Short mmCIF file of C-alpha atoms in Angstrom, two decimals:
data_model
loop_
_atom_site.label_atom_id
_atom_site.label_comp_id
_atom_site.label_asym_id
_atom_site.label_seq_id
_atom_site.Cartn_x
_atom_site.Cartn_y
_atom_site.Cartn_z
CA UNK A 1 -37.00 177.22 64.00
CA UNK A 2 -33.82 176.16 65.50
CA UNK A 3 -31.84 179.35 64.18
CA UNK A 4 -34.70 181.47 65.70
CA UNK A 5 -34.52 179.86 68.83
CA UNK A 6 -30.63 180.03 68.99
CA UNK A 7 -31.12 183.91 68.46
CA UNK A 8 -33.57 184.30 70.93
CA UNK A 9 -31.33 182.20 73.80
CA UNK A 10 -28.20 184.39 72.40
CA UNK A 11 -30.70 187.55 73.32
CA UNK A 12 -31.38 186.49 76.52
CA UNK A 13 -27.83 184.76 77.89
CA UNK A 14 -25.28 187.17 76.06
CA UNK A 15 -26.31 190.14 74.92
CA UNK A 16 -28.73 191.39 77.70
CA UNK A 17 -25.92 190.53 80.64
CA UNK A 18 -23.13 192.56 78.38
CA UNK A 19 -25.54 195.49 78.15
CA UNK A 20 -26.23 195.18 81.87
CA UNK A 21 -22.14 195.18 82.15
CA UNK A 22 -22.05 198.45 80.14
CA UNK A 23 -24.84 199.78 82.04
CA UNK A 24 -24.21 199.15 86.02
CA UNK A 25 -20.76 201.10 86.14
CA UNK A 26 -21.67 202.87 89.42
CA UNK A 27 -24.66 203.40 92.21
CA UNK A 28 -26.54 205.78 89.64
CA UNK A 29 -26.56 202.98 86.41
CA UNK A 30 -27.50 200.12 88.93
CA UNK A 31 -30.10 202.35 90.48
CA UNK A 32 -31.47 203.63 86.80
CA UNK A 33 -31.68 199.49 85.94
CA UNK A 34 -33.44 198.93 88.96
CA UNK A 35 -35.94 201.71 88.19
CA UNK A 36 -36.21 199.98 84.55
CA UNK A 37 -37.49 196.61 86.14
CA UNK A 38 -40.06 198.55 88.55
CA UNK A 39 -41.45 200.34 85.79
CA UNK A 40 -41.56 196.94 83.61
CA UNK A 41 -43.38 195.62 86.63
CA UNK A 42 -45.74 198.62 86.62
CA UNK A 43 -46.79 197.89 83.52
CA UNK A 44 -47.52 193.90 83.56
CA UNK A 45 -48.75 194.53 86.81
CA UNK A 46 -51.49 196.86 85.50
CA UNK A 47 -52.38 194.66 82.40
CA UNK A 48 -52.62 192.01 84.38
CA UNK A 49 -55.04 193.50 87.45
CA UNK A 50 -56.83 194.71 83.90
CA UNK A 51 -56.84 191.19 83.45
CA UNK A 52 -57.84 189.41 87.05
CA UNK A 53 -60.96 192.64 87.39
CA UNK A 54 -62.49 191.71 83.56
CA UNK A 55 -62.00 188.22 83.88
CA UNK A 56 -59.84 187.69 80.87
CA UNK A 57 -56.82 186.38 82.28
CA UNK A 58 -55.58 182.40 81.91
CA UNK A 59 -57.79 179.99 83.41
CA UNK A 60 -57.60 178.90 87.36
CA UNK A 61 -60.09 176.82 88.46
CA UNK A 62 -62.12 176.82 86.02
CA UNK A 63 -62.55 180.61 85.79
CA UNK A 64 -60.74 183.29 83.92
CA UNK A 65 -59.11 185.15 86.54
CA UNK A 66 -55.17 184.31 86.45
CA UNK A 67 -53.31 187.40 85.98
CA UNK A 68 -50.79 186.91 83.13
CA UNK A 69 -49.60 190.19 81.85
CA UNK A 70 -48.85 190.00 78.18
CA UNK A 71 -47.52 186.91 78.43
CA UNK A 72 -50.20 185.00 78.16
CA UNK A 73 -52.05 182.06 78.94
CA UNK A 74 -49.36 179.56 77.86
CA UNK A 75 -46.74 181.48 80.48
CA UNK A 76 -48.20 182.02 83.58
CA UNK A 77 -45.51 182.63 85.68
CA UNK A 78 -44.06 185.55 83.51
CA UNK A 79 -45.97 188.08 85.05
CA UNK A 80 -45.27 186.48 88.31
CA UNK A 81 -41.67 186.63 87.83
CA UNK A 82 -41.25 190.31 86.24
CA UNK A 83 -43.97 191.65 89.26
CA UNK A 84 -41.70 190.00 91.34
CA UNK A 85 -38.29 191.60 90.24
CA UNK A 86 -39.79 195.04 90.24
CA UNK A 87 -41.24 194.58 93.76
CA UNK A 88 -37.93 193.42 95.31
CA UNK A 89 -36.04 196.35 93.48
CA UNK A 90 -38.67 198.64 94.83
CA UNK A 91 -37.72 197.01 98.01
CA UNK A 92 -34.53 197.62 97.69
CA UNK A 93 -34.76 201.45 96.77
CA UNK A 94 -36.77 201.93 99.45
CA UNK A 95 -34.04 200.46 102.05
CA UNK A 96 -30.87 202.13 100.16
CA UNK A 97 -30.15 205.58 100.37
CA UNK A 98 -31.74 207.11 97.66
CA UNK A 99 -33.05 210.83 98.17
CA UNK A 100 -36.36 210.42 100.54
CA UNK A 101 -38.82 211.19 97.54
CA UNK A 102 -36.99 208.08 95.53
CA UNK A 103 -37.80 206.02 98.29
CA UNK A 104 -41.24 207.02 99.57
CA UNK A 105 -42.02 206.06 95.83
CA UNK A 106 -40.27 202.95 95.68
CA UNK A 107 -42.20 202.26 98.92
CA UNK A 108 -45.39 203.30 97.15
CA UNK A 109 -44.94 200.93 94.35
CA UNK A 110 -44.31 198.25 95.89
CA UNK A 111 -47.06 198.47 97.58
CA UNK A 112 -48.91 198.86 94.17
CA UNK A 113 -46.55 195.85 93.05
CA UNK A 114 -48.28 193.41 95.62
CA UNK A 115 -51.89 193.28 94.10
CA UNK A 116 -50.71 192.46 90.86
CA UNK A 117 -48.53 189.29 92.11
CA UNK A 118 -51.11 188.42 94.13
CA UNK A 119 -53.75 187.84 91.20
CA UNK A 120 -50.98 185.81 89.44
CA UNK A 121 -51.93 182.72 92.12
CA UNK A 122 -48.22 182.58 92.05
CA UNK A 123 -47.43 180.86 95.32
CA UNK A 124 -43.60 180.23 94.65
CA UNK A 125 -43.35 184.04 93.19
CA UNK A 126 -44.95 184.83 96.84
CA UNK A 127 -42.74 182.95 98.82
CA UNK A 128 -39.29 183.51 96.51
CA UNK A 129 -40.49 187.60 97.05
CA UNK A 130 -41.20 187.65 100.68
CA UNK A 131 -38.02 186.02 101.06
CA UNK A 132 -35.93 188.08 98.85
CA UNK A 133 -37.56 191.39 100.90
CA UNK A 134 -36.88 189.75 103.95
CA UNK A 135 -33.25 189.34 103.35
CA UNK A 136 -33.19 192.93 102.05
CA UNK A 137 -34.84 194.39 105.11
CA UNK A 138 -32.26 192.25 107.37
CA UNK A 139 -29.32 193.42 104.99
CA UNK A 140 -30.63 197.24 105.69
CA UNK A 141 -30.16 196.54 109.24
CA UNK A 142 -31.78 194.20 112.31
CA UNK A 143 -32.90 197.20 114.09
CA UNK A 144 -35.14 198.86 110.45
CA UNK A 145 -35.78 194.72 110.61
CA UNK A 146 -37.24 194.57 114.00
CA UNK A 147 -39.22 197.53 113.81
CA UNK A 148 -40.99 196.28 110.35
CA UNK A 149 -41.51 192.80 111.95
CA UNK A 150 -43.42 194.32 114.56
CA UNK A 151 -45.21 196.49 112.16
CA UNK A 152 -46.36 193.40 110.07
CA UNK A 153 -47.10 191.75 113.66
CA UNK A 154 -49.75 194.07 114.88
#
């Protein structure tokens, strides 16, 4: 068990950081990894709305209703943490300067991205994302900033 473990940490802390290395070379590799994680989200975020609508998700006050992804019931904050990646990346297309149909669908799935992490009853993964989008949206500039704020406001 110990060998199996040491492969799976090895996985995780060295291997998938040099492939990122080898991968992000320029605007168009980080921009294809970024895409990688929304679509990742995409896809734990619909198993796990599958999950929260037929009330076979982990257990949260008594019902089942926790969305989990395919992580299941044991790790309920993976889903919570790979919705929340892909909605901050979708973020962060949307704010960059991607070609206008790139970001009117980043837009779009983050918007699609916020039901799912909502059904996780995730409140750090709400607070850690609405803070990561926040910094984003101030980073893109404090007038796109203002504007949103008011937006969200009314």
């Amino acid at each position: 068990a110990g060998l199996a473990g040491l492969g799976r940490y090895l996985q995780i802390f060295v291997l998938v950081p040099a492939a990122v290395l080898l991968l992000v070379r320029d605007r168009s590799g980080f921009r294809l990894l970024a895409w990688s994680f929304v679509g990742l989200a995409l896809v734990q975020g619909a198993v796990g709305v599958h999950q929260y609508v037929t009330r076979t998700g982990a257990s949260y006050q008594g019902e089942d209703v926790r969305a989990v992804g395919t992580f299941g019931p044991q790790d309920v904050m993976g889903m919570a943490t790979a919705v929340a990646l892909g909605l901050v990346c979708a973020v962060g297309i949307a704010l960059g300067r991607s070609p206008l149909r790139q970001r009117a669908l980043a837009a779009g799935c983050a918007l699609v991205l916020s039901a799912p992490l909502a059904f996780s009853f995730s409140r750090g993964a709400w607070i850690a994302t609405v803070l990561a989008c926040s910094v984003q949206l101030v980073l893109a500039g404090p007038r796109r900033a203002l504007v949103t704020a008011a937006a969200v406001a009314a």
